[in-house]
Coordinates of C-alpha atoms (C1' of nucleotides) in Angstrom, one line a residue:
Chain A
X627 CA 141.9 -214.6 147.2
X628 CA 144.9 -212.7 148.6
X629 CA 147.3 -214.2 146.7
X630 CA 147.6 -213.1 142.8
X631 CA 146.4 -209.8 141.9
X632 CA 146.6 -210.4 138.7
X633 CA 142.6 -211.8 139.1
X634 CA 141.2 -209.0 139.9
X635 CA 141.8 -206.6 136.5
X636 CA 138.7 -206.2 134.4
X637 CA 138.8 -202.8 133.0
X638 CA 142.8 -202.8 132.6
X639 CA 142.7 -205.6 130.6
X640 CA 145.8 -206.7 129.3
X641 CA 146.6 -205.2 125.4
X642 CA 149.3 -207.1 124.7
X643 CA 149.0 -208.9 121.9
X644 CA 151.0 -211.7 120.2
X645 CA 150.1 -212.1 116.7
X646 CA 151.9 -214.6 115.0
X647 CA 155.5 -213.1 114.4
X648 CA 157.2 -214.3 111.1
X649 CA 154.5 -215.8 109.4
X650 CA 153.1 -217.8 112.1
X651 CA 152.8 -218.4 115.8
X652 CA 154.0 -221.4 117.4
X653 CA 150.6 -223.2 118.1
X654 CA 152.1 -226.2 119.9
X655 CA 154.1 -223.9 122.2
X656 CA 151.6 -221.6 123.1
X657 CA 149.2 -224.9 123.8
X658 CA 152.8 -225.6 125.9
X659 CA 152.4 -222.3 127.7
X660 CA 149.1 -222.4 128.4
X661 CA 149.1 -225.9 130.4
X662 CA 151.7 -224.6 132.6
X663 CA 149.4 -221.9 133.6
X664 CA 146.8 -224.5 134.2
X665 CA 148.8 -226.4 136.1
X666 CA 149.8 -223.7 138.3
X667 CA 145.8 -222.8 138.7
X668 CA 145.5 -226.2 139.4
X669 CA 148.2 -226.0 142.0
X670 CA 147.0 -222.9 143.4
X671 CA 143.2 -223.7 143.7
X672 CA 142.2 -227.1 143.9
X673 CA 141.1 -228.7 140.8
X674 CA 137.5 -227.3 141.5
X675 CA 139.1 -224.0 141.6
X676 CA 140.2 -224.4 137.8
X677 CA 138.4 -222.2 135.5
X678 CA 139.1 -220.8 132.1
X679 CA 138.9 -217.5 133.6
X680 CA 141.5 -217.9 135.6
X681 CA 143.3 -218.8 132.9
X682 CA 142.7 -216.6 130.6
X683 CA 143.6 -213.7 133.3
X684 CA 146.9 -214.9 133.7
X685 CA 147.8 -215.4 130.2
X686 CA 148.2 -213.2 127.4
X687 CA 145.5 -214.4 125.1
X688 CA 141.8 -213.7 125.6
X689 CA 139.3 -216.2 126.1
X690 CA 138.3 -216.9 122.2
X691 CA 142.1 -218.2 121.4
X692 CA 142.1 -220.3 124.3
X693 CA 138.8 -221.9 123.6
X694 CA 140.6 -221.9 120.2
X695 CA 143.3 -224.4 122.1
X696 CA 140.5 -226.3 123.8
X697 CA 137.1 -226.9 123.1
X698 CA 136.2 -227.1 127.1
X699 CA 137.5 -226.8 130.3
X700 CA 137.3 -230.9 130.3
X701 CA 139.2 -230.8 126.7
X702 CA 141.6 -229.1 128.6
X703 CA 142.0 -231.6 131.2
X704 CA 142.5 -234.1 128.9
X705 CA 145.3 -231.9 127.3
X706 CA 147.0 -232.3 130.8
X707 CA 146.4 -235.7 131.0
X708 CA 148.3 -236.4 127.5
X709 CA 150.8 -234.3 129.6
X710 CA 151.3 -236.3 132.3
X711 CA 151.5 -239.6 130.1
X712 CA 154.1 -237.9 127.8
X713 CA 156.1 -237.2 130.8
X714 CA 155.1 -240.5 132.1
X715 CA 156.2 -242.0 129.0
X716 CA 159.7 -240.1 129.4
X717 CA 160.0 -241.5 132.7
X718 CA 159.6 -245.0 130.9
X719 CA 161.9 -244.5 128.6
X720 CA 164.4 -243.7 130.9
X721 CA 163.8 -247.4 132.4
X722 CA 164.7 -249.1 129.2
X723 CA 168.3 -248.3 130.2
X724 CA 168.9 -249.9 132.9
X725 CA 171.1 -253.0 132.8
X726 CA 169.7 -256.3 134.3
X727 CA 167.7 -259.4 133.9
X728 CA 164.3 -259.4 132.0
X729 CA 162.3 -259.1 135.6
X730 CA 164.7 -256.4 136.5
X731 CA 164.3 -254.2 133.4
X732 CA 160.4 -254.8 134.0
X733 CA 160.6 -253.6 137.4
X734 CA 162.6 -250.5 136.5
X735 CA 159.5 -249.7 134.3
X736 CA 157.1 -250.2 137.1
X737 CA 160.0 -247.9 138.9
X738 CA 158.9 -245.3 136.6
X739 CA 155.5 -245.1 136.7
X740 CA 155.7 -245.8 140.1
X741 CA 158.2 -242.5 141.1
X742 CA 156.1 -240.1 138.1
X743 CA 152.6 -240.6 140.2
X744 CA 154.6 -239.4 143.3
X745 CA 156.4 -236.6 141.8
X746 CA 153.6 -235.2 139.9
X747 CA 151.0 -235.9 141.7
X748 CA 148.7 -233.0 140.2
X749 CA 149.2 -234.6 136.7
X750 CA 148.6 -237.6 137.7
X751 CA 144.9 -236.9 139.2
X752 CA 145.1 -235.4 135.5
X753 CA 144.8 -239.0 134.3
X754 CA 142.4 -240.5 137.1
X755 CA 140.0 -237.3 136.1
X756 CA 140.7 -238.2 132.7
X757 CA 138.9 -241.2 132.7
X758 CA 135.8 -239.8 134.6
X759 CA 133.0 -239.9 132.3
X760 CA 131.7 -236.3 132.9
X761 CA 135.3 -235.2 131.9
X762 CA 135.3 -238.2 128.8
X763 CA 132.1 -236.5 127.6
X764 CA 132.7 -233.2 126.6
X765 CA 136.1 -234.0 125.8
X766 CA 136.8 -233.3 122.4
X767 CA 136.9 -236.6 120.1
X768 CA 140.3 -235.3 118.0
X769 CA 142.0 -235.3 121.7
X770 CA 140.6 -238.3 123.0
X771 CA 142.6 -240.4 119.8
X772 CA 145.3 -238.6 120.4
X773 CA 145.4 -239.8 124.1
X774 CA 144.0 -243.4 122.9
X775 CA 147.0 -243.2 120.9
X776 CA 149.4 -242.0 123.5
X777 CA 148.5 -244.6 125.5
X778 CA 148.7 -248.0 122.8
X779 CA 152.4 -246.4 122.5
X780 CA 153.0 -246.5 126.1
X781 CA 151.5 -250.2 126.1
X782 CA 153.6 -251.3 123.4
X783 CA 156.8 -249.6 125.2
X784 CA 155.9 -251.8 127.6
X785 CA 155.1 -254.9 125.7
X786 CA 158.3 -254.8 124.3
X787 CA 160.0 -255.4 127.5
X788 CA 157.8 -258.7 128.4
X789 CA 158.7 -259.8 124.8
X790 CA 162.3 -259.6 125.7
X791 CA 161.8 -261.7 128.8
X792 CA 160.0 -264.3 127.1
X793 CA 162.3 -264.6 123.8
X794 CA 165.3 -264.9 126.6
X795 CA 162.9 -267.5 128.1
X796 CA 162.9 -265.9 132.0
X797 CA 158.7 -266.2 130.9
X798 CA 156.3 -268.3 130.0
X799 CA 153.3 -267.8 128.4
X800 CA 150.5 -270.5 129.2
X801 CA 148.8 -271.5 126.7
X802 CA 145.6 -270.1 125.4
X803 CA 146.6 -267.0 127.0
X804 CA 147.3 -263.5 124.9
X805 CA 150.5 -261.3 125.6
X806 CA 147.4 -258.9 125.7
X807 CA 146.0 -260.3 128.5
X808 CA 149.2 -260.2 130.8
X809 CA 149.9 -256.9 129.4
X810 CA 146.6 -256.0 130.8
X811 CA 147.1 -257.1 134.1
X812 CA 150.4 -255.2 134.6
X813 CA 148.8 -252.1 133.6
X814 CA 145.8 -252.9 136.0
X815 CA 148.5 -253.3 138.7
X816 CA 150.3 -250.7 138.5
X817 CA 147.2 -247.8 137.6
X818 CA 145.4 -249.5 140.8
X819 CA 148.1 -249.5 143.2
X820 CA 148.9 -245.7 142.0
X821 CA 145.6 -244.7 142.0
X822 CA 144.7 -246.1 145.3
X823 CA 147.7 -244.9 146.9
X824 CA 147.1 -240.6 145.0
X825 CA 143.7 -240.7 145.9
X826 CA 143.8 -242.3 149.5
X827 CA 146.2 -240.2 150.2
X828 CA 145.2 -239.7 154.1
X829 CA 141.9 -242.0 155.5
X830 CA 142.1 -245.6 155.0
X831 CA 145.9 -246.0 154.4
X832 CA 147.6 -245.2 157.2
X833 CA 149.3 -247.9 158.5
X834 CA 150.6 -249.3 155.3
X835 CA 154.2 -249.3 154.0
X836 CA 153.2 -247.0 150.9
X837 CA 157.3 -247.0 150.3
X838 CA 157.0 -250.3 149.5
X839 CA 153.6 -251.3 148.3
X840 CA 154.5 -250.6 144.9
X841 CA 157.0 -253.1 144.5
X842 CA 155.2 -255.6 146.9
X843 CA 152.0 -256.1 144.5
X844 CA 154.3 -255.8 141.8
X845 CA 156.8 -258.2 142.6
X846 CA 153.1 -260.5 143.7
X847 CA 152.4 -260.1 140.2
X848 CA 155.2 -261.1 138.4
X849 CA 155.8 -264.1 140.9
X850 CA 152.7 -265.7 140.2
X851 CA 153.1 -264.7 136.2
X852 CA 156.0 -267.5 136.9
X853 CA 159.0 -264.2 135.7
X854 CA 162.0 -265.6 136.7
X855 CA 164.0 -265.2 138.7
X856 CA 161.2 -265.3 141.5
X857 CA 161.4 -262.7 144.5
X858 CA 162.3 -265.8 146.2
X859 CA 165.4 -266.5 144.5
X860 CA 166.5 -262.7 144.8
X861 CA 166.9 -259.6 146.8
X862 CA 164.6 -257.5 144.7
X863 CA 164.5 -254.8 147.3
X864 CA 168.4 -254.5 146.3
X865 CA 167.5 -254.1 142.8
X866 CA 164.3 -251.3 143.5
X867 CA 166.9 -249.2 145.7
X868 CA 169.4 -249.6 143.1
X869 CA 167.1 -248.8 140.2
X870 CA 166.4 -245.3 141.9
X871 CA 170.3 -244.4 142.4
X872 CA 171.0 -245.3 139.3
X873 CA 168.7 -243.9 136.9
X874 CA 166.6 -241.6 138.9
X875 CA 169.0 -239.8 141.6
X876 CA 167.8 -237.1 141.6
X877 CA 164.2 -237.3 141.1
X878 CA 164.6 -239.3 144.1
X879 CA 166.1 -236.2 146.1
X880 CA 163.8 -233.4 145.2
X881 CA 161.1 -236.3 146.1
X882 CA 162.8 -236.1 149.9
X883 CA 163.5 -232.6 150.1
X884 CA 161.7 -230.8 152.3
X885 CA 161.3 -228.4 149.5
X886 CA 159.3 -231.0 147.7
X887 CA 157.0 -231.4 150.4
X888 CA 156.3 -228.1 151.3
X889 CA 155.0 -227.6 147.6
X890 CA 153.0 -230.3 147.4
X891 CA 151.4 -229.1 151.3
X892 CA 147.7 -227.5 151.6
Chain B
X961 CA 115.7 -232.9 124.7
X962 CA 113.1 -234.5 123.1
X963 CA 112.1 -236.6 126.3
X964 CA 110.8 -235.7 129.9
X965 CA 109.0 -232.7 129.3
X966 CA 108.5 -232.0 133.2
X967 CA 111.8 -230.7 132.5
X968 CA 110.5 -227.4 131.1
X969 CA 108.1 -226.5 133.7
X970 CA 109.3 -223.1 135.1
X971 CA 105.7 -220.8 136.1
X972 CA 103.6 -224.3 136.7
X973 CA 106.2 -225.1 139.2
X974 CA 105.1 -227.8 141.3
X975 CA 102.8 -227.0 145.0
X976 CA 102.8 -230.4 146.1
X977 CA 104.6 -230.4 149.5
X978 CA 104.9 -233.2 151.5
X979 CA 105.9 -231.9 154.8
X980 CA 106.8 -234.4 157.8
X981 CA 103.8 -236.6 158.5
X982 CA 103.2 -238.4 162.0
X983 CA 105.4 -235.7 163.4
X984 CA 108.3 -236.4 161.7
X985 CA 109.2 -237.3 157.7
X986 CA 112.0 -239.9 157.0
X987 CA 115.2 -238.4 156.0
X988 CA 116.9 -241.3 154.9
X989 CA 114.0 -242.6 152.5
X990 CA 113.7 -239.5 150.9
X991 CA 117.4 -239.0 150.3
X992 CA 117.1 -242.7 149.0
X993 CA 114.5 -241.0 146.6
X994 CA 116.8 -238.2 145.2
X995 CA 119.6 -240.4 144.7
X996 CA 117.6 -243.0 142.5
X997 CA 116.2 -239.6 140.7
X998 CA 120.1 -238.9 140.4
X999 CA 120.9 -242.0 138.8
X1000 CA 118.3 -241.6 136.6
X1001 CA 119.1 -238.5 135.2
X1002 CA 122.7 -239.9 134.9
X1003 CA 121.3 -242.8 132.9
X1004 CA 119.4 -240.4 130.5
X1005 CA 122.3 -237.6 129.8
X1006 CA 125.5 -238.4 131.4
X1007 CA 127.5 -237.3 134.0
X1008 CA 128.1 -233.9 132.0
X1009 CA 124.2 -233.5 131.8
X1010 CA 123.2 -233.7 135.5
X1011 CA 122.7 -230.9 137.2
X1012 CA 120.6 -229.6 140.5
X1013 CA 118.3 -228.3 138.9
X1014 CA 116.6 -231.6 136.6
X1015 CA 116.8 -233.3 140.1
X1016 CA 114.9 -230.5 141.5
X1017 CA 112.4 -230.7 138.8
X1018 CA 111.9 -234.7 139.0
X1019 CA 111.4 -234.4 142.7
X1020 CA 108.2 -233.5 144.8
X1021 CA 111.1 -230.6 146.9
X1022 CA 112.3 -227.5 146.4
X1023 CA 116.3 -226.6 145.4
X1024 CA 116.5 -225.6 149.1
X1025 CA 115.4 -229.1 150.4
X1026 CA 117.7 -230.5 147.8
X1027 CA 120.0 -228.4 149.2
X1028 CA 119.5 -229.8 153.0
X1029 CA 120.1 -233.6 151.9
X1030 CA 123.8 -232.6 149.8
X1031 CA 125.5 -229.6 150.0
X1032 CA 126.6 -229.4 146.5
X1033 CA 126.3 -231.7 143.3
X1034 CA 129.9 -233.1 144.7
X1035 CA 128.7 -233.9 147.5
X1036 CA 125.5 -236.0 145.7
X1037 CA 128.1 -237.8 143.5
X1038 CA 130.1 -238.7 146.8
X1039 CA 126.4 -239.9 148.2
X1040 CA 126.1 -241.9 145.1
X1041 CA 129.5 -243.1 145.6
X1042 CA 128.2 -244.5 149.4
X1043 CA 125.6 -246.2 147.6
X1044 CA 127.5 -248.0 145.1
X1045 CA 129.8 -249.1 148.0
X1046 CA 126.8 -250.6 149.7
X1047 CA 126.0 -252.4 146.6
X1048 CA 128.9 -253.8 146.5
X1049 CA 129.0 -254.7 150.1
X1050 CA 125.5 -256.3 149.5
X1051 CA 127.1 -258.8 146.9
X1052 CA 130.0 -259.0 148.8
X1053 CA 127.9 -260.4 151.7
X1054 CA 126.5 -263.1 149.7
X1055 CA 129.9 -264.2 148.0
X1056 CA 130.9 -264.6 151.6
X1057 CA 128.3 -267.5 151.3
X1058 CA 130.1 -269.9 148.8
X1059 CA 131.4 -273.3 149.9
X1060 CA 134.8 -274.0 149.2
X1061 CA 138.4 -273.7 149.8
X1062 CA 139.5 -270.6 151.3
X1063 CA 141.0 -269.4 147.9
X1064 CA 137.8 -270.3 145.9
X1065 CA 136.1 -267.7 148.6
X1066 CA 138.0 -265.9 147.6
X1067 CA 137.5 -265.5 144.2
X1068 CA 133.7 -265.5 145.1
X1069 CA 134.7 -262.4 146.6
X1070 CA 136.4 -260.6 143.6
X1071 CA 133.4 -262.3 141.2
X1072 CA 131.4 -260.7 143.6
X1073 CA 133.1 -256.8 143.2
X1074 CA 133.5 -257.6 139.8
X1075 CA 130.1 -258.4 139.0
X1076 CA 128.6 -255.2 140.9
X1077 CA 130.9 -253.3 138.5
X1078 CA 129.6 -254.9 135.2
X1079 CA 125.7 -255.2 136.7
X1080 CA 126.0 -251.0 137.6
X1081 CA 128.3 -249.6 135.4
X1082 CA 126.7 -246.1 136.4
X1083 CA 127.3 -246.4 140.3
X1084 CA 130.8 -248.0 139.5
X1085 CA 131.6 -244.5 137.5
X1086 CA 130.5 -242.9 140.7
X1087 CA 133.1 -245.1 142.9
X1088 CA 135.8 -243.5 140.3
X1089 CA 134.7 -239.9 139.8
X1090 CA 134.5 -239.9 143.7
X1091 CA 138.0 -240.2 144.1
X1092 CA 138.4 -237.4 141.6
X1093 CA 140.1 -234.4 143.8
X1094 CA 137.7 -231.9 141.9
X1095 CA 134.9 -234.3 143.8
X1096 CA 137.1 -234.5 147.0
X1097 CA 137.2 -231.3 147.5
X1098 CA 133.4 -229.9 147.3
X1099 CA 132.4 -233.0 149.6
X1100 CA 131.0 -232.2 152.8
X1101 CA 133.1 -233.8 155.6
X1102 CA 130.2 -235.7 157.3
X1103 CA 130.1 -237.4 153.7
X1104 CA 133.6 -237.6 153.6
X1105 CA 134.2 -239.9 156.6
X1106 CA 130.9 -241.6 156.1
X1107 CA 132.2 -243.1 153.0
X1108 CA 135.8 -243.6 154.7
X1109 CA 134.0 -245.1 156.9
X1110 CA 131.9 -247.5 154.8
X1111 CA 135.6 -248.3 152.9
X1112 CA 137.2 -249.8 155.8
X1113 CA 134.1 -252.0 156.8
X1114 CA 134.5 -253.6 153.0
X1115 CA 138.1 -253.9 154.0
X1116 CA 137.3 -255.4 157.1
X1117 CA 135.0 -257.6 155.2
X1118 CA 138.0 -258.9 152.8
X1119 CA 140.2 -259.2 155.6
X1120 CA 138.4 -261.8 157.3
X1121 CA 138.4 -263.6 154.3
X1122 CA 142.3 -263.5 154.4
X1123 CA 142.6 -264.2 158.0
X1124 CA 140.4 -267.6 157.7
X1125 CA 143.0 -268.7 154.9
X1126 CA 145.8 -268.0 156.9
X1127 CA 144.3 -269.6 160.3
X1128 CA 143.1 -273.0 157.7
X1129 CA 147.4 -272.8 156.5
X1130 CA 146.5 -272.2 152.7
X1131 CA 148.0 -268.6 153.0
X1132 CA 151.6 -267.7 154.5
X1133 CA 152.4 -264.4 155.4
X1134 CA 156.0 -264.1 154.8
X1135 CA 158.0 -262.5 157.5
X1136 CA 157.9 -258.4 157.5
X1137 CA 155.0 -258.5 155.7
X1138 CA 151.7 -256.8 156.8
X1139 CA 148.2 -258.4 156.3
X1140 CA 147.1 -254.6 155.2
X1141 CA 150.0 -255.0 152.5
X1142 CA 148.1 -258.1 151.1
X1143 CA 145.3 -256.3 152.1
X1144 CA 145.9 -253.7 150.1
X1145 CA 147.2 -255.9 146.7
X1146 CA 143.8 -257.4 146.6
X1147 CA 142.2 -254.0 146.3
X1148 CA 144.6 -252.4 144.0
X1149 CA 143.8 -255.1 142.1
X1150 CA 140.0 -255.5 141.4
X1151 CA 139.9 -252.0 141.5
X1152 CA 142.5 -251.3 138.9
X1153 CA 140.9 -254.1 136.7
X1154 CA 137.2 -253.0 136.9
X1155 CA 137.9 -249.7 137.0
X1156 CA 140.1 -250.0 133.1
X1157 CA 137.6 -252.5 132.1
X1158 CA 135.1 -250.0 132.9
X1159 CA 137.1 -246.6 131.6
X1160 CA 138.6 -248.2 128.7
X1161 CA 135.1 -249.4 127.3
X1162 CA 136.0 -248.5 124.1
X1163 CA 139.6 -247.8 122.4
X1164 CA 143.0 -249.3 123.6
X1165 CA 141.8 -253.2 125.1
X1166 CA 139.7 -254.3 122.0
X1167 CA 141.4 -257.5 121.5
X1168 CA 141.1 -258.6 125.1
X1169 CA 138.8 -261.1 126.4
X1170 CA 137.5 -259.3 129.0
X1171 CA 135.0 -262.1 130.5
X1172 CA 138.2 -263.6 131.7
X1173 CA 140.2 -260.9 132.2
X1174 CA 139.3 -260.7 136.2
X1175 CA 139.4 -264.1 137.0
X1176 CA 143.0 -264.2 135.0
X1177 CA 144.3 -261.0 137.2
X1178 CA 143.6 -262.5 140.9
X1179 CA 144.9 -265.9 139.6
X1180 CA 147.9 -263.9 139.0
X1181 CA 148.0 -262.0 141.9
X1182 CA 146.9 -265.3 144.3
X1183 CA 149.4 -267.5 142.8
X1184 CA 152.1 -264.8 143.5
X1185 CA 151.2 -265.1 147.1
X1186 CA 150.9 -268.8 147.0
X1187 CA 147.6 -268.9 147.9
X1188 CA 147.1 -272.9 147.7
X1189 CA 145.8 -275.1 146.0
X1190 CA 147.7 -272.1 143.0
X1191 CA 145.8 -272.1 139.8
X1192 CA 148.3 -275.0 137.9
X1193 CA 146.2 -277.5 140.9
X1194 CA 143.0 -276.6 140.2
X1195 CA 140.7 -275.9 137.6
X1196 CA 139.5 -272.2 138.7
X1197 CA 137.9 -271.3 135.4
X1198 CA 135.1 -274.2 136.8
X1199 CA 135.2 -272.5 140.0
X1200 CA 134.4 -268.9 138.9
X1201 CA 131.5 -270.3 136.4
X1202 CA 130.3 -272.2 139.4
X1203 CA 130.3 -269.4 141.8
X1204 CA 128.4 -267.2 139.1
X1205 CA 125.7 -270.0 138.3
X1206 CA 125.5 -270.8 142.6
X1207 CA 125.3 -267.4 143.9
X1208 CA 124.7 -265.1 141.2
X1209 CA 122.5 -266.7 138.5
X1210 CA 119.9 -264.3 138.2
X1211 CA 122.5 -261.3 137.9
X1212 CA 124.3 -262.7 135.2
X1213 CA 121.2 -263.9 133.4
X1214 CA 120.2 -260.4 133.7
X1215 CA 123.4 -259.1 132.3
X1216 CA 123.2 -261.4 129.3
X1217 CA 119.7 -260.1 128.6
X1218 CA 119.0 -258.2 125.6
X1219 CA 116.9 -256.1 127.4
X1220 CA 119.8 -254.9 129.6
X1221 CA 122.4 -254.3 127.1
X1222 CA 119.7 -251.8 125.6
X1223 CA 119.6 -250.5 129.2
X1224 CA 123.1 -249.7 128.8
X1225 CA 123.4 -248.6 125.4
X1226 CA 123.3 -244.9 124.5
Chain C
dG920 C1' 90.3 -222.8 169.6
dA921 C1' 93.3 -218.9 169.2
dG922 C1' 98.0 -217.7 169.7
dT923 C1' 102.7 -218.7 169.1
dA924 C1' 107.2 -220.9 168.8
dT925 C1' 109.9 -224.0 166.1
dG926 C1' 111.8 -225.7 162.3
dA927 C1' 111.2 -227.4 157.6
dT928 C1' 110.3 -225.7 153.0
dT929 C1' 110.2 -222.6 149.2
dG930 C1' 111.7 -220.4 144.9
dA931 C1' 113.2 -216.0 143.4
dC932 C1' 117.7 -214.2 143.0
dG933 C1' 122.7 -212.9 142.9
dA934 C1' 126.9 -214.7 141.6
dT935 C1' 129.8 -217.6 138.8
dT936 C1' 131.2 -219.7 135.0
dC937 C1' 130.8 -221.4 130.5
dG938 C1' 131.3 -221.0 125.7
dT939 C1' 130.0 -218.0 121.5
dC940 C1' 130.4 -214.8 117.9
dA941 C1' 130.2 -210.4 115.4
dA942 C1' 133.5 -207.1 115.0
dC943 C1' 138.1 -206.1 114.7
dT944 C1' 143.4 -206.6 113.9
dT945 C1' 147.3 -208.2 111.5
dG946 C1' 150.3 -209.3 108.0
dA947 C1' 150.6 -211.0 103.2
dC948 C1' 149.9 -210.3 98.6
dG949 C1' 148.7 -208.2 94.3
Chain D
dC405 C1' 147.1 -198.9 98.9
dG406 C1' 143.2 -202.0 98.8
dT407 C1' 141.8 -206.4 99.8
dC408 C1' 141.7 -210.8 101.8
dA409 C1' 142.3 -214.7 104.9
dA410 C1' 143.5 -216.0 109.1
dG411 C1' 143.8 -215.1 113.7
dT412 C1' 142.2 -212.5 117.8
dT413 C1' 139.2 -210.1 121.0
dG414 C1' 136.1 -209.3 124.9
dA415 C1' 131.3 -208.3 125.6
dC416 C1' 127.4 -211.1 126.1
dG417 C1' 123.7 -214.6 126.6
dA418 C1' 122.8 -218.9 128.6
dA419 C1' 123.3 -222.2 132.0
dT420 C1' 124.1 -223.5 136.6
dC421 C1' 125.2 -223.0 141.2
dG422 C1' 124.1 -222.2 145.9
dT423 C1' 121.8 -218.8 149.3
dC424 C1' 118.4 -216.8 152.2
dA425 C1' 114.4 -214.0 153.6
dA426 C1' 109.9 -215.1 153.5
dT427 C1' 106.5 -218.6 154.1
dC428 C1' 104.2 -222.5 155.8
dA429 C1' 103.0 -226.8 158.7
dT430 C1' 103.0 -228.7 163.0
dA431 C1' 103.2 -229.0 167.9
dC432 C1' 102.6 -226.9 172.0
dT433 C1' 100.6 -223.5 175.4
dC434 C1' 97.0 -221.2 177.6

DNA sequence: GAGTATGATTGACGATTCGTCAACTTGACG
DNA sequence: CGTCAAGTTGACGAATCGTCAATCATACTC
């Protein structure tokens, strides 16, 4: 309420206008442009605090073109959830690169998901809220097939990796069991253990290791999926630690600075 | 729309009162009351469709009264939230009940949370949406710890569980590890599982075969703890049909019912 | 049994927020 | 320059939230 005049206008309401310069405006970029300022609302208020007012104020567009962008305010919050997985999906990508054994390689990809949930924690309650079904229902259905199909890509990123292992033999698939199904149960790990540890944030929590949760269940997973090398047979904390200085230094940093945590306070 | 036409009522308002008889009315019963109204109302038009006011106009009380039991439709969801978790604990209680090794108690636990999640698919949506910040933060703090509260005695409840298969030397705790770290892989776990079974109803896991797709996660995760006898020992697909058809045989007669999947449809 | 204090209950109401749409603006094109 | 399609605008109606001054039921006093 004290912060950010820019609220309070009603009668000076802003006359600039961007028509579409050169033939045509830039939709996607605008769309870009007007999910930062959401972000920052988000930021700023609280998700309850989010409206399209809010919005709209702080943009240059007036309400009609940015229900032109999104059908609701819970279209909208899908929008940043396809956000988050696109940069979650970055973050992925990144993972492919690092040199190692099959297990390794799979772990850097846990890595990922793992260090994207705690650096952008806002977009990630993007994705938990995302699923909710009061958000689901008024989403619109041309974005929820574009998430659907965000998120089959990010599964087959990640399928591809567990193919690898078992064409180089490091895994075995019992039989009568699909790739599907342990595909399913890596995604199950790793959305639980993030979810749990976002949303749980303070209360029932406290006295666990949340540095090293994520690759606990993980490495618990692939142990009992039979991935060889077992954690048994290696130093897989070595590997974790070395997986963050190699590929995501400095992620890791502004995660530690106390920079970092003084945004992500109150 | 076409339904319920008590909905319309706006000058026939309703004058029955029902002020505290013998002295003093029952608090908890009629919250009981509004919440089963709530779910109703879910039921018949979504989370994006309830709203104070159809609760105020199913029930005998006014929108103030209303107003005294939850101090805003967040704080109802987070109410309906406590209730699902005492569901939960309910079945939990009895999977407690099952003979067997300490691991197939085990799994009479998770059959237990993931057969509360199929069986209420409603109150289960509840669980999720209530660790949705934008339902965080409009939650009264009373409710808050109450339901903090109600989460730690399930996780004491699990625990126990743990401890006797640790005390009977089917479980080892490897050195530096926690029992809240094991703790807390169990509940990533189930949750992460129901909870994407439950989100992802549709779309992106069509080809799974999700009857199995619990009992295949825990084997996972129980084998990479070494929870003995591990699933290559023992025939655990038995076990988990037994548990259902021992403990839970009218639930999942229920859920097999016609009638119920029309409950659920639409 | 009349009077009164207490606390629960009520529903009309102000305040927000949502999402729409008729009117308007812009640039392209003939 | 007139016209047209496409894009933009913000005032507005509708829906919903949450409050609170007035009202009512009960218990208690004298």
């Amino acid at each position: 309420m004290v912060f950010c005049k820019r609220e309070q206008r009603r009668d000076d309401a802003c006359p600039i206008r961007r028509f579409k310069k050169n033939g045509r405006v830039n939709v996607a970029e605008r769309e870009a442009h007007l999910l930062d300022i959401a972000e920052q609302v988000v930021e700023q208020y609280g998700f309850a605090g989010l409206t399209m007012d809010k919005i709209v104020n702080r943009c240059a567009y007036s309400k009609g073109t940015v229900y032109n962008h999104f059908s609701s305010k819970e279209d909208l919050i899908t929008a940043l959830c396809i956000r988050a997985m696109r940069t979650e999906m970055g973050y992925l990508n990144r993972a492919l690169a690092f040199e190692g054994s099959s297990r390794e390689r799979a772990l850097a990809g846990h890595f990922a998901y793992q260090l994207y949930a705690r650096l952008h924690p806002t977009l990630f309650m993007c994705v938990l809220s995302a699923k909710t079904p009061a958000v689901v229902e008024k989403t619109s259905p041309a974005r929820m097939v574009q998430m659907q199909q965000l998120e089959q890509d990010i599964l087959s990123l990640s399928t591809s990796l567990m193919q690898a292992a078992i064409a180089a033999g490091d895994l075995t698939v019992p039989a009568g069991v699909s790739p599907q199904q342990l595909m399913f149960a890596h995604w199950a790990t790793a959305f639980g253990t993030s979810a749990l540890l976002s949303a749980e944030a303070s209360s029932n929590l406290k006295e666990l290791d949340r540095e090293q949760a994520s690759l606990f269940n993980i490495n618990l997973l692939l142990d009992g999926m039979g991935w060889r090398p077992l954690s048994g047979e290696h130093d897989y904390r070595e590997v974790w630690h070395r997986i963050g200085q190699t590929l995501f230094k400095q992620e890791l940093e502004r995660l530690n600075s106390p920079q970092h945590a003084q945004e992500n306070a109150r």
